[in-house]
Amino acid sequence: MWRVFKWLTISVVLLAVLAGGGAAVGYYIHKWRIGPVYSLAERAEVRLRRDLGLKTDIELAVERIETIFLTLKGRVHVMPDRTFQNGGALTVWDEDLIVMHKTGQIFWLDRDQEEGLQRAPLTLPDNGFDGYVKLAADKYPGRMTRADALRFNDIEYINSGAHRGLLLSYTFVDVEQECYRSRVSWLALPDTVTSIRDAEFGPDDWEIAYDSDPCLEFNESAELMVAYTAGGRIGFKAPNLVYLGNGDYHREGIYRPDSGIQDDNSDYGKVVEINLDTRTSRHVSKGHRNLQGMVVTREGEIWTTEHGLRGGDELNQIVEGENYGWPIEDMGTLYSGVPQDSPSGPGRHTTYKAPVFAWVPSAAVSSVTQIDGFHDAWDGDLLVSSLKNRTLYRIRVHGDRLVSMEPIPVGFRTRDVMQWGPDRIAMWMDLNEVVVFEIEERTNPLVGMTDRLIADGMNADLAERATQTLSACNECHSYESDIHGAGPSLAGVVGRAPASTAFNGYSDGLLSQSGTWNEERLATYLTEPEAVVEGTLMTGLGVGDAELAGAVAKALSTIIYKPR
C-alpha cells in the first residue's frame, strides 16, 4: 500500500508539472512538506547540490547557529551511502567519533576531521535481516515486512576499569522460531586493540549479554512486526550496569495485541538493568512506549526520551520501581485524534508517574545526552534531539523539575546527539550525515573601546561617554554581524546603505533613504533622528549632543562587518 501510494503521488505531481503547474505544485510541496514527495525531493536536491559542488541546505543551516549563550559552527560529514535512513547511533572511543549506520556499517571520524568518515574493519553480529526478508517472501507473500525498520539501535563504547569494550543494541529475528526480540551484545576489547582502526572483529566475536523475553510472534495482520518502536537506546553506569530502554514494538493492546507492557513477566515497555558480570537482568521501571533516548548522568540519574502515541512525547527521570502508565495513561490521543481512554481524563497524567515534561504536539524526540565540561552556560544540561521538529532542545533540570528549555532549530531530522570530547557536539542526521559543532567565541567590540578612542586622539571624557552610549544602544542593537535584535546589527554600519541588512523592521522613512552611511551623516542622524528621517522609529532616541554623536559615529566606524 505504501509503495502504491508513493508512486501514485509522484505520478500525480509529475503530471501536474507537465501540465504547466510545476512551479505552484513544487512551492506547496516544499511549503507543506508533503510526504513522501517532499522527502524524495529533499534527498534529490541534496545529491544535486553535492554533485554541483554547492553547499547543501544542511551545510547552510548548520554553518552557524545562534543560541542564547553560544554561537555554534557546524561542519558536515557525509556518509558514503547517501540514501535516507531512519536510524543509527554515535559513540566516542577515546579521540574518535564512532558512527553506526542502522544497517550495521561502522565508520569513524578522527579529531582532525580532514579525511572525513572512514569505514571501520569491525563487523556486527547477524540480526536476522536476510533470513527475515526471505521468510516473509516465502511464507507471507503480500504482507508488509517493514524490513527497513529492522535495525541496529545503539552502540556504546565503555571503559570502566572492570569492563572495556562495545555494547550493541538491536532487534534480532529468530527465523527458525518465527519471532523477534530485543538483544544486547557485548564485544570485550583486548588491551592490544587501542582504536577502532584496529578492531578487526567479526560477527562471531560478539557475546549475547541479554535477550528480552518472551520472543514475540509476528503480527497476524498488517505488517509482520513494527521494529521502529523497539526503542533500544542504552546507557551505562560504571563499573558493570547496562540500562536498556526496551520499547513495545507497537504491541500496546490498542492497535495490536499487548506485548505485556504492564506485565512484570514481560520485558517490553520497560527500562531494563543488565549486569555485565552475571548477565542477569531486572526491570527498573515499566509503562513505557518507545524509548528513543537514554542517558545515565554524571550524578547517576537515568533520563529517557519517549515517543507518545499521537502527541505527548515525554522526558522522564527514571525512578526505581515506578510505573509510567503506558498504555493505560498517555498525554496524546489515538491516531484518529479521538482521546484515549484514561483514568485521569484526556491529556492528563496523574494516576501513574508523570513525565517531567511532555511535548504536545509531538516533537518526535530522539536521543538525550548530558553536557559536561563544554561551556559554563551549558554544563550539566540535557540536550535532546528531535525528528519532526528538526530541533535540538537544551534542557535544564533541577531534581525532577524542568527549569528551562531552549529550542535550537537545526532544520533537519536529528537521530542522535552526543558530546565529543570537551569542545564538540556531534549530531547524526537521517540524511546520513554527521554534523560536528564547535563553539565560535564571541567578542565584545566595546571591550577596550574607550582606550582605543583615546589612543586615536579623542578626549578621555568624550571617549568614555561614547562607549557608555554604545553600551546603552546594545539593549536593542547587536554589534555582531548579521545578528539582529529589536533593531538591526550595527556591525559595519559605516560604509553601508541605510536599511540594507536582513533586519525586517525598518521604517518606511529609512527604507526610502539612498546613498551610504559615513561618519558625518551618521552623526547628524544620531543627534536628532526625526529631523533627518521622517517617520523613523528612532524618534526621541537621539543623543541630542552633536559632539557626542560624532564620537559615537567614530566608534561605530571601528566595528567592522564580518560576513557569517
Coordinates of C-alpha atoms in Angstrom, one line a residue:
M1 CA 0.0 0.0 0.0
W2 CA 2.8 2.4 0.9
R3 CA 4.6 1.8 -2.4
V4 CA 1.4 2.2 -4.4
F5 CA 0.6 5.5 -2.6
K6 CA 4.2 6.8 -3.0
W7 CA 4.4 6.2 -6.7
L8 CA 0.8 7.3 -7.3
T9 CA 1.6 10.6 -5.5
I10 CA 4.8 11.0 -7.6
S11 CA 2.9 10.4 -10.8
V12 CA 0.3 12.9 -9.9
V13 CA 2.9 15.5 -9.2
L14 CA 4.8 14.8 -12.4
L15 CA 1.6 15.1 -14.5
A16 CA 0.9 18.4 -12.8
V17 CA 4.4 19.6 -13.6
L18 CA 4.0 18.6 -17.3
A19 CA 0.6 20.3 -17.4
G20 CA 2.3 23.6 -16.5
G21 CA 1.6 23.8 -12.8
G22 CA 5.1 22.7 -11.8
A23 CA 6.1 25.9 -10.0
A24 CA 2.9 26.1 -7.9
V25 CA 3.0 22.4 -7.1
G26 CA 6.6 22.5 -6.1
Y27 CA 6.0 25.5 -4.0
Y28 CA 3.3 23.8 -2.0
I29 CA 5.1 20.5 -1.7
H30 CA 8.0 22.4 -0.1
K31 CA 5.8 24.7 2.0
W32 CA 3.7 21.9 3.4
R33 CA 6.4 19.2 3.3
I34 CA 4.0 16.8 1.6
G35 CA 5.3 13.3 2.0
P36 CA 6.5 11.2 0.5
V37 CA 7.2 13.6 -2.3
Y38 CA 8.9 16.1 -0.1
S39 CA 11.3 13.7 1.4
L40 CA 12.2 12.3 -2.1
A41 CA 12.6 15.8 -3.4
E42 CA 14.7 16.8 -0.4
R43 CA 17.1 13.8 -1.0
A44 CA 17.3 14.6 -4.7
E45 CA 18.2 18.2 -4.0
V46 CA 20.9 17.2 -1.6
R47 CA 22.5 14.9 -4.2
L48 CA 22.3 17.5 -6.9
R49 CA 23.8 20.3 -4.8
R50 CA 26.7 18.0 -3.8
D51 CA 27.3 16.9 -7.4
L52 CA 27.4 20.6 -8.4
G53 CA 29.9 21.4 -5.7
L54 CA 27.4 23.7 -3.9
K55 CA 26.7 23.9 -0.2
T56 CA 23.7 21.8 0.6
D57 CA 20.8 23.1 2.7
I58 CA 22.0 21.3 5.7
E59 CA 25.5 22.8 5.3
L60 CA 24.0 26.2 5.1
A61 CA 21.6 25.5 8.0
V62 CA 24.3 24.4 10.5
E63 CA 27.2 26.6 9.3
R64 CA 26.5 29.0 12.1
I65 CA 23.7 28.6 14.7
E66 CA 23.0 31.3 17.3
T67 CA 21.8 30.1 20.7
I68 CA 21.1 32.2 23.8
F69 CA 24.7 31.9 25.1
L70 CA 26.7 30.4 22.4
T71 CA 27.4 30.6 18.6
L72 CA 27.9 27.1 17.2
K73 CA 29.8 26.4 14.0
G74 CA 28.8 23.2 12.2
R75 CA 30.8 21.1 9.9
V76 CA 29.1 18.4 7.8
H77 CA 30.5 14.9 7.0
V78 CA 28.6 12.8 4.5
M79 CA 28.4 9.0 4.8
P80 CA 29.3 7.2 1.6
D81 CA 25.8 5.8 1.4
R82 CA 23.7 8.9 0.9
T83 CA 20.3 7.3 1.0
F84 CA 17.8 8.3 3.6
Q85 CA 18.0 6.1 6.7
N86 CA 15.8 6.4 9.8
G87 CA 18.2 5.0 12.3
G88 CA 21.8 4.8 13.6
A89 CA 23.8 6.0 16.5
L90 CA 27.0 7.7 17.8
T91 CA 29.6 6.9 20.4
V92 CA 33.1 8.1 21.3
W93 CA 36.1 5.8 21.6
D94 CA 38.9 7.9 23.1
E95 CA 39.6 10.6 20.5
D96 CA 37.5 9.1 17.7
L97 CA 33.8 9.6 17.0
I98 CA 32.2 6.2 16.0
V99 CA 29.2 6.3 13.7
M100 CA 26.9 3.3 13.3
H101 CA 24.5 3.1 10.3
K102 CA 21.2 1.4 11.1
T103 CA 22.2 -1.4 8.8
G104 CA 25.3 -2.1 10.9
Q105 CA 28.0 -0.4 8.9
I106 CA 30.6 1.2 11.2
F107 CA 32.5 4.4 10.4
W108 CA 34.9 6.6 12.4
L109 CA 35.9 10.2 12.3
D110 CA 39.1 11.5 13.9
R111 CA 39.7 14.7 15.7
D112 CA 41.2 16.5 12.7
Q113 CA 38.1 15.6 10.6
E114 CA 40.2 16.1 7.4
E115 CA 39.7 12.6 6.0
G116 CA 36.0 12.6 6.7
L117 CA 34.1 9.4 7.6
Q118 CA 36.2 6.3 7.2
R119 CA 34.9 2.7 7.1
A120 CA 36.0 0.6 10.2
P121 CA 37.0 -3.0 10.0
L122 CA 34.5 -4.0 12.7
T123 CA 31.6 -6.3 11.6
L124 CA 28.5 -6.6 13.7
P125 CA 26.6 -9.8 14.6
D126 CA 23.8 -11.1 12.5
N127 CA 20.4 -9.6 13.3
G128 CA 18.5 -12.0 11.1
F129 CA 17.7 -9.4 8.4
D130 CA 18.3 -11.6 5.4
G131 CA 16.5 -14.6 6.9
Y132 CA 13.6 -12.4 7.8
V133 CA 13.3 -11.0 4.3
K134 CA 13.4 -14.5 2.7
L135 CA 11.0 -15.9 5.2
A136 CA 8.5 -13.1 4.6
A137 CA 8.7 -13.5 0.8
D138 CA 8.3 -17.3 1.0
K139 CA 5.7 -17.7 3.7
Y140 CA 3.9 -14.4 3.9
P141 CA 3.7 -13.1 0.4
G142 CA 1.8 -9.9 0.1
R143 CA 2.3 -9.0 3.8
M144 CA 4.1 -5.8 4.8
T145 CA 7.5 -6.7 6.2
R146 CA 8.8 -3.3 7.2
A147 CA 12.3 -4.7 6.9
D148 CA 13.7 -1.2 6.7
A149 CA 12.7 -0.7 10.3
L150 CA 14.7 -3.8 11.5
R151 CA 17.8 -2.0 12.6
F152 CA 20.8 -1.8 14.9
N153 CA 19.5 0.7 17.5
D154 CA 22.5 1.8 19.6
I155 CA 26.2 1.3 20.2
E156 CA 28.3 2.4 23.2
Y157 CA 32.0 2.3 23.9
I158 CA 32.7 1.8 27.6
N159 CA 35.9 1.7 29.6
S160 CA 35.1 1.3 33.3
G161 CA 38.2 -0.4 34.5
A162 CA 36.2 -3.6 35.1
H163 CA 35.0 -3.7 31.5
R164 CA 36.3 -2.3 28.3
G165 CA 34.5 -2.9 25.0
L166 CA 31.5 -2.2 22.9
L167 CA 27.8 -2.6 23.8
L168 CA 25.4 -3.1 20.9
S169 CA 21.6 -2.9 21.0
Y170 CA 19.4 -4.3 18.2
T171 CA 16.3 -6.2 17.2
F172 CA 17.0 -9.8 16.5
V173 CA 14.8 -12.0 14.3
D174 CA 14.8 -15.7 15.2
V175 CA 13.9 -17.1 11.8
E176 CA 13.6 -20.7 12.9
Q177 CA 11.1 -19.8 15.7
E178 CA 9.5 -17.1 13.6
C179 CA 9.7 -14.5 16.4
Y180 CA 11.7 -11.4 17.3
R181 CA 13.1 -9.8 20.4
S182 CA 15.5 -7.1 21.7
R183 CA 19.1 -8.1 22.1
V184 CA 22.2 -6.5 23.7
S185 CA 25.5 -8.0 22.6
W186 CA 29.0 -7.4 24.1
L187 CA 32.4 -7.2 22.5
A188 CA 35.3 -7.3 25.0
L189 CA 38.3 -5.5 23.7
P190 CA 41.8 -6.7 24.5
D191 CA 44.5 -4.2 25.6
T192 CA 46.2 -4.6 22.2
V193 CA 43.3 -3.0 20.4
T194 CA 43.7 0.7 21.1
S195 CA 41.4 2.2 18.5
I196 CA 38.5 1.4 16.1
R197 CA 41.1 1.2 13.3
D198 CA 42.5 -2.0 14.8
A199 CA 39.1 -3.5 15.7
E200 CA 39.1 -6.3 13.2
F201 CA 36.4 -8.4 14.7
G202 CA 33.6 -10.4 13.1
P203 CA 30.0 -11.5 13.9
D204 CA 31.2 -14.5 15.9
D205 CA 33.3 -12.4 18.3
W206 CA 30.3 -10.8 19.9
E207 CA 28.7 -12.4 23.0
I208 CA 25.0 -12.2 23.8
A209 CA 24.6 -10.2 27.1
Y210 CA 20.8 -10.0 27.1
D211 CA 17.8 -11.3 25.2
S212 CA 14.3 -9.9 26.0
D213 CA 11.5 -12.3 26.9
P214 CA 9.3 -13.5 25.5
C215 CA 10.3 -13.8 21.9
L216 CA 7.4 -12.0 20.1
E217 CA 5.4 -13.8 17.4
F218 CA 4.8 -12.0 14.1
N219 CA 1.6 -9.9 13.9
E220 CA -1.4 -11.7 12.5
S221 CA -2.4 -8.8 10.2
A222 CA -0.9 -5.8 8.5
E223 CA 2.9 -5.6 9.0
L224 CA 4.7 -8.7 10.4
M225 CA 6.5 -6.6 13.0
V226 CA 6.9 -2.9 13.9
A227 CA 10.6 -2.7 14.8
Y228 CA 10.7 1.1 14.6
T229 CA 9.1 1.3 18.1
A230 CA 11.8 -1.0 19.6
G231 CA 13.4 1.9 21.4
G232 CA 16.7 0.2 22.1
R233 CA 18.9 3.1 23.4
I234 CA 21.4 2.1 26.0
G235 CA 23.1 3.8 29.0
F236 CA 26.0 2.6 31.2
K237 CA 26.7 3.1 34.9
A238 CA 30.2 2.1 36.0
P239 CA 31.5 -0.4 36.7
N240 CA 29.1 -3.0 35.3
L241 CA 25.5 -1.9 34.8
V242 CA 23.8 -1.5 31.4
Y243 CA 20.4 0.1 31.0
L244 CA 18.2 -0.7 28.0
G245 CA 15.1 1.3 27.0
N246 CA 13.1 -1.7 25.7
G247 CA 10.1 -0.4 23.6
D248 CA 6.7 -2.0 23.0
Y249 CA 7.1 -2.9 19.3
H250 CA 3.7 -1.2 18.8
R251 CA 2.2 -4.1 20.7
E252 CA 0.1 -2.0 23.1
G253 CA -3.3 -3.7 23.1
I254 CA -4.9 -0.8 21.1
Y255 CA -4.0 -1.5 17.5
R256 CA -2.2 -4.8 18.1
P257 CA -2.0 -7.5 20.9
D258 CA -0.4 -6.3 24.1
S259 CA 3.3 -7.5 24.5
G260 CA 2.9 -7.2 28.2
I261 CA 3.8 -3.6 28.9
Q262 CA 2.2 -3.7 32.3
D263 CA 3.1 -7.3 32.9
D264 CA 6.1 -7.9 35.2
N265 CA 6.7 -11.2 33.4
S266 CA 7.4 -9.4 30.1
D267 CA 10.4 -7.3 29.3
Y268 CA 8.6 -5.0 26.9
G269 CA 7.8 -1.4 27.7
K270 CA 10.5 -1.5 30.4
V271 CA 13.7 0.1 31.4
V272 CA 15.9 -3.0 32.0
E273 CA 19.1 -3.2 34.0
I274 CA 21.6 -5.7 32.8
N275 CA 24.6 -6.8 34.9
L276 CA 27.6 -7.4 32.7
D277 CA 29.3 -9.6 35.3
T278 CA 26.4 -12.0 35.9
R279 CA 24.4 -11.5 32.7
T280 CA 21.3 -11.2 34.8
S281 CA 18.6 -8.6 34.3
R282 CA 15.8 -6.9 36.1
H283 CA 13.1 -4.3 35.5
V284 CA 13.9 -0.8 36.8
S285 CA 10.6 0.8 35.6
K286 CA 7.6 -0.1 33.4
G287 CA 4.8 1.5 31.4
H288 CA 6.9 2.8 28.6
R289 CA 6.1 3.0 24.8
N290 CA 9.1 3.8 22.5
L291 CA 12.2 4.9 24.4
Q292 CA 14.3 6.8 21.8
G293 CA 16.8 8.3 24.2
M294 CA 18.7 7.1 27.3
V295 CA 21.4 8.7 29.4
V296 CA 23.0 8.0 32.7
T297 CA 24.1 11.4 34.0
R298 CA 27.3 12.1 36.0
E299 CA 25.0 12.2 39.1
G300 CA 24.0 8.7 38.4
E301 CA 20.4 9.6 37.3
I302 CA 18.7 7.9 34.4
W303 CA 16.9 10.1 31.9
T304 CA 14.9 8.9 28.9
T305 CA 13.0 10.4 26.0
E306 CA 10.0 8.6 24.7
H307 CA 7.5 8.8 21.8
G308 CA 3.9 9.2 22.7
L309 CA 1.1 7.8 20.6
R310 CA -0.1 10.9 18.9
G311 CA 1.3 13.8 21.0
G312 CA 2.7 13.6 24.4
D313 CA 6.3 12.8 23.7
E314 CA 8.0 12.5 27.1
L315 CA 11.1 13.4 29.0
N316 CA 11.3 11.1 32.0
Q317 CA 13.5 10.8 35.0
I318 CA 13.5 7.1 35.7
V319 CA 12.7 6.2 39.3
E320 CA 13.3 2.7 40.7
G321 CA 10.0 0.7 40.7
E322 CA 7.8 3.3 39.1
N323 CA 5.1 2.8 36.6
Y324 CA 4.9 5.4 33.8
G325 CA 1.4 4.5 32.7
W326 CA 1.6 3.3 29.1
P327 CA -0.7 2.2 27.6
I328 CA -3.3 3.0 30.3
E329 CA -2.4 6.6 30.6
D330 CA -0.9 8.9 28.0
M331 CA -0.9 12.7 27.2
G332 CA -1.5 12.1 23.5
T333 CA -4.5 10.7 21.6
L334 CA -5.3 7.8 19.3
Y335 CA -4.1 8.3 15.7
S336 CA -7.7 9.1 14.8
G337 CA -7.5 12.1 17.0
V338 CA -10.0 10.6 19.4
P339 CA -8.8 10.9 23.0
Q340 CA -7.6 7.7 24.5
D341 CA -9.5 6.2 27.5
S342 CA -7.5 7.3 30.5
P343 CA -8.2 7.1 34.3
S344 CA -7.0 10.7 34.5
G345 CA -9.1 12.1 31.6
P346 CA -7.9 13.2 28.1
G347 CA -4.5 14.7 28.0
R348 CA -3.8 14.2 31.7
H349 CA -1.3 12.1 33.5
T350 CA -1.9 12.0 37.2
T351 CA -2.6 8.3 38.0
Y352 CA 0.8 7.0 37.2
K353 CA 4.3 8.5 37.3
A354 CA 4.1 11.6 35.2
P355 CA 6.8 12.8 32.8
V356 CA 9.0 15.7 33.8
F357 CA 7.9 17.3 30.5
A358 CA 5.7 16.3 27.6
W359 CA 5.8 17.8 24.1
V360 CA 2.2 18.5 22.9
P361 CA 2.0 18.2 19.9
S362 CA 4.7 15.7 19.3
A363 CA 8.3 16.8 18.6
A364 CA 9.3 13.2 17.7
V365 CA 12.1 13.5 20.2
S366 CA 15.0 11.1 19.7
S367 CA 18.2 10.9 21.8
V368 CA 19.2 12.6 25.0
T369 CA 22.6 13.3 26.3
Q370 CA 24.2 15.3 29.1
I371 CA 26.7 18.1 28.5
D372 CA 29.8 18.1 30.8
G373 CA 32.8 20.5 30.5
F374 CA 31.7 22.0 27.2
H375 CA 30.8 25.5 28.4
D376 CA 29.8 27.1 31.7
A377 CA 26.5 28.1 30.2
W378 CA 25.6 24.5 29.2
D379 CA 27.4 22.2 31.6
G380 CA 25.1 19.8 33.4
D381 CA 22.2 20.4 31.0
L382 CA 20.5 17.8 28.9
L383 CA 20.5 18.0 25.1
V384 CA 17.5 16.3 23.3
S385 CA 17.3 15.9 19.6
S386 CA 14.1 15.6 17.5
L387 CA 12.9 14.3 14.2
K388 CA 9.6 16.0 13.4
N389 CA 10.5 19.4 14.9
R390 CA 14.1 19.3 13.5
T391 CA 15.3 21.0 16.6
L392 CA 17.7 20.4 19.5
Y393 CA 16.4 21.2 22.9
R394 CA 18.8 22.4 25.7
I395 CA 17.1 21.5 28.9
R396 CA 18.0 22.5 32.4
V397 CA 16.6 20.3 35.2
H398 CA 16.8 20.7 39.0
G399 CA 16.0 17.4 40.7
D400 CA 12.8 16.2 39.0
R401 CA 11.8 19.7 37.9
L402 CA 12.3 21.2 34.4
V403 CA 13.7 24.7 34.9
S404 CA 14.2 25.9 31.3
M405 CA 14.2 24.7 27.7
E406 CA 15.9 26.4 24.8
P407 CA 14.9 25.3 21.3
I408 CA 17.8 25.3 18.9
P409 CA 16.5 24.9 15.3
V410 CA 18.8 22.8 13.1
G411 CA 16.4 22.4 10.1
F412 CA 16.8 18.6 9.7
R413 CA 15.8 15.4 11.4
T414 CA 18.3 14.6 14.1
R415 CA 18.6 10.9 15.2
D416 CA 21.3 11.1 17.8
V417 CA 23.4 13.7 19.6
M418 CA 26.3 13.5 22.0
Q419 CA 29.3 15.4 23.2
W420 CA 32.6 14.6 21.6
G421 CA 35.4 15.5 23.9
P422 CA 35.4 18.7 25.8
D423 CA 34.8 21.1 22.9
R424 CA 32.5 19.4 20.4
I425 CA 28.9 18.3 19.9
A426 CA 28.2 15.7 17.3
M427 CA 24.8 15.0 15.6
W428 CA 23.7 12.1 13.4
M429 CA 21.2 13.1 10.8
D430 CA 18.6 10.9 9.0
L431 CA 20.1 12.0 5.6
N432 CA 23.2 10.0 6.6
E433 CA 25.3 13.0 7.6
V434 CA 27.3 13.7 10.7
V435 CA 27.4 17.3 11.9
V436 CA 30.2 18.4 14.3
F437 CA 29.6 21.6 16.2
E438 CA 32.3 23.7 17.8
I439 CA 31.9 27.0 19.7
E440 CA 32.7 30.2 17.9
E441 CA 34.0 32.5 20.5
R442 CA 32.0 35.7 20.7
T443 CA 33.9 39.0 21.0
N444 CA 32.5 42.2 22.5
P445 CA 33.8 45.1 20.4
L446 CA 33.1 47.5 23.3
V447 CA 35.8 46.0 25.4
G448 CA 38.7 48.4 25.3
M449 CA 36.7 50.8 23.1
T450 CA 37.4 53.8 25.4
D451 CA 41.2 53.2 25.3
R452 CA 41.2 52.8 21.5
L453 CA 39.3 56.1 21.0
I454 CA 41.8 57.9 23.4
A455 CA 44.7 56.4 21.5
D456 CA 43.1 57.8 18.3
G457 CA 43.2 61.3 19.8
M458 CA 39.8 61.6 21.4
N459 CA 39.3 63.4 24.7
A460 CA 39.1 60.8 27.6
D461 CA 35.8 62.0 28.9
L462 CA 34.2 62.1 25.5
A463 CA 35.6 58.6 24.7
E464 CA 34.1 57.2 27.9
R465 CA 30.7 58.8 27.2
A466 CA 30.7 57.4 23.7
T467 CA 31.4 53.9 25.0
Q468 CA 28.6 54.2 27.5
T469 CA 26.2 55.4 24.8
L470 CA 27.1 52.4 22.7
S471 CA 26.6 50.1 25.7
A472 CA 23.0 51.6 26.0
C473 CA 22.4 51.1 22.3
N474 CA 23.3 47.4 22.8
E475 CA 19.9 46.8 24.5
C476 CA 18.3 46.8 21.0
H477 CA 21.2 46.6 18.6
S478 CA 23.8 43.8 18.2
Y479 CA 27.4 44.5 17.3
E480 CA 27.7 41.0 15.8
S481 CA 27.4 40.7 12.0
D482 CA 24.0 39.5 10.8
I483 CA 22.6 39.2 14.3
H484 CA 19.6 41.4 14.8
G485 CA 17.6 42.2 17.8
A486 CA 14.8 44.8 18.3
G487 CA 16.9 46.8 15.9
P488 CA 19.4 45.9 13.1
S489 CA 23.0 44.9 13.8
L490 CA 25.3 47.9 13.8
A491 CA 28.4 45.9 12.7
G492 CA 29.8 47.7 9.6
V493 CA 27.1 50.4 9.6
V494 CA 29.6 53.0 8.5
G495 CA 30.0 52.4 4.8
R496 CA 26.8 50.6 4.1
A497 CA 23.5 51.8 2.6
P498 CA 20.7 52.7 5.0
A499 CA 18.2 49.8 5.8
S500 CA 20.3 47.4 3.8
T501 CA 20.6 44.4 6.2
A502 CA 18.3 41.4 6.5
F503 CA 16.6 43.1 9.5
N504 CA 12.9 43.2 8.7
G505 CA 11.7 46.0 10.9
Y506 CA 13.0 49.1 9.2
S507 CA 10.7 52.1 9.0
D508 CA 9.4 53.3 5.6
G509 CA 11.3 56.5 6.1
L510 CA 14.6 54.7 6.5
L511 CA 13.9 52.4 3.6
S512 CA 13.5 55.4 1.3
Q513 CA 17.0 56.7 2.0
S514 CA 19.7 56.4 -0.6
G515 CA 23.5 56.6 -0.6
T516 CA 25.6 55.2 2.3
W517 CA 26.3 56.0 5.9
N518 CA 29.5 57.8 6.6
E519 CA 30.6 59.2 9.9
E520 CA 29.3 62.7 9.3
R521 CA 25.9 61.5 8.0
L522 CA 25.5 59.0 10.8
A523 CA 26.5 61.7 13.4
T524 CA 23.8 64.0 12.1
Y525 CA 21.2 61.2 12.3
L526 CA 22.2 60.2 15.8
T527 CA 22.0 63.8 17.1
E528 CA 18.3 64.1 16.2
P529 CA 17.0 61.2 14.1
E530 CA 13.5 62.5 13.4
A531 CA 14.9 65.7 11.9
V532 CA 16.8 63.7 9.3
V533 CA 14.5 60.8 8.5
E534 CA 10.7 61.4 8.7
G535 CA 8.9 58.6 10.4
T536 CA 12.0 57.0 11.8
L537 CA 11.4 54.5 14.7
M538 CA 14.3 56.3 16.4
T539 CA 12.2 59.3 17.2
G540 CA 13.2 60.6 20.6
L541 CA 16.1 58.3 20.9
G542 CA 18.8 60.6 19.6
V543 CA 21.8 61.6 21.8
G544 CA 21.0 65.3 21.4
D545 CA 24.6 66.3 21.5
A546 CA 26.4 66.7 18.2
E547 CA 29.9 66.3 19.7
L548 CA 28.8 63.0 21.4
A549 CA 27.0 61.8 18.3
G550 CA 30.2 62.4 16.3
A551 CA 32.2 60.4 18.9
V552 CA 29.7 57.5 18.7
A553 CA 29.8 57.5 14.9
K554 CA 33.6 57.4 15.1
A555 CA 33.4 54.5 17.5
L556 CA 30.9 52.7 15.2
S557 CA 33.3 53.0 12.3
T558 CA 35.8 50.7 14.1
I559 CA 33.2 47.9 14.4
I560 CA 33.5 46.2 11.0
Y561 CA 31.2 43.8 9.3
K562 CA 32.4 40.2 9.2
P563 CA 30.3 38.0 6.8
R564 CA 28.9 35.0 8.6

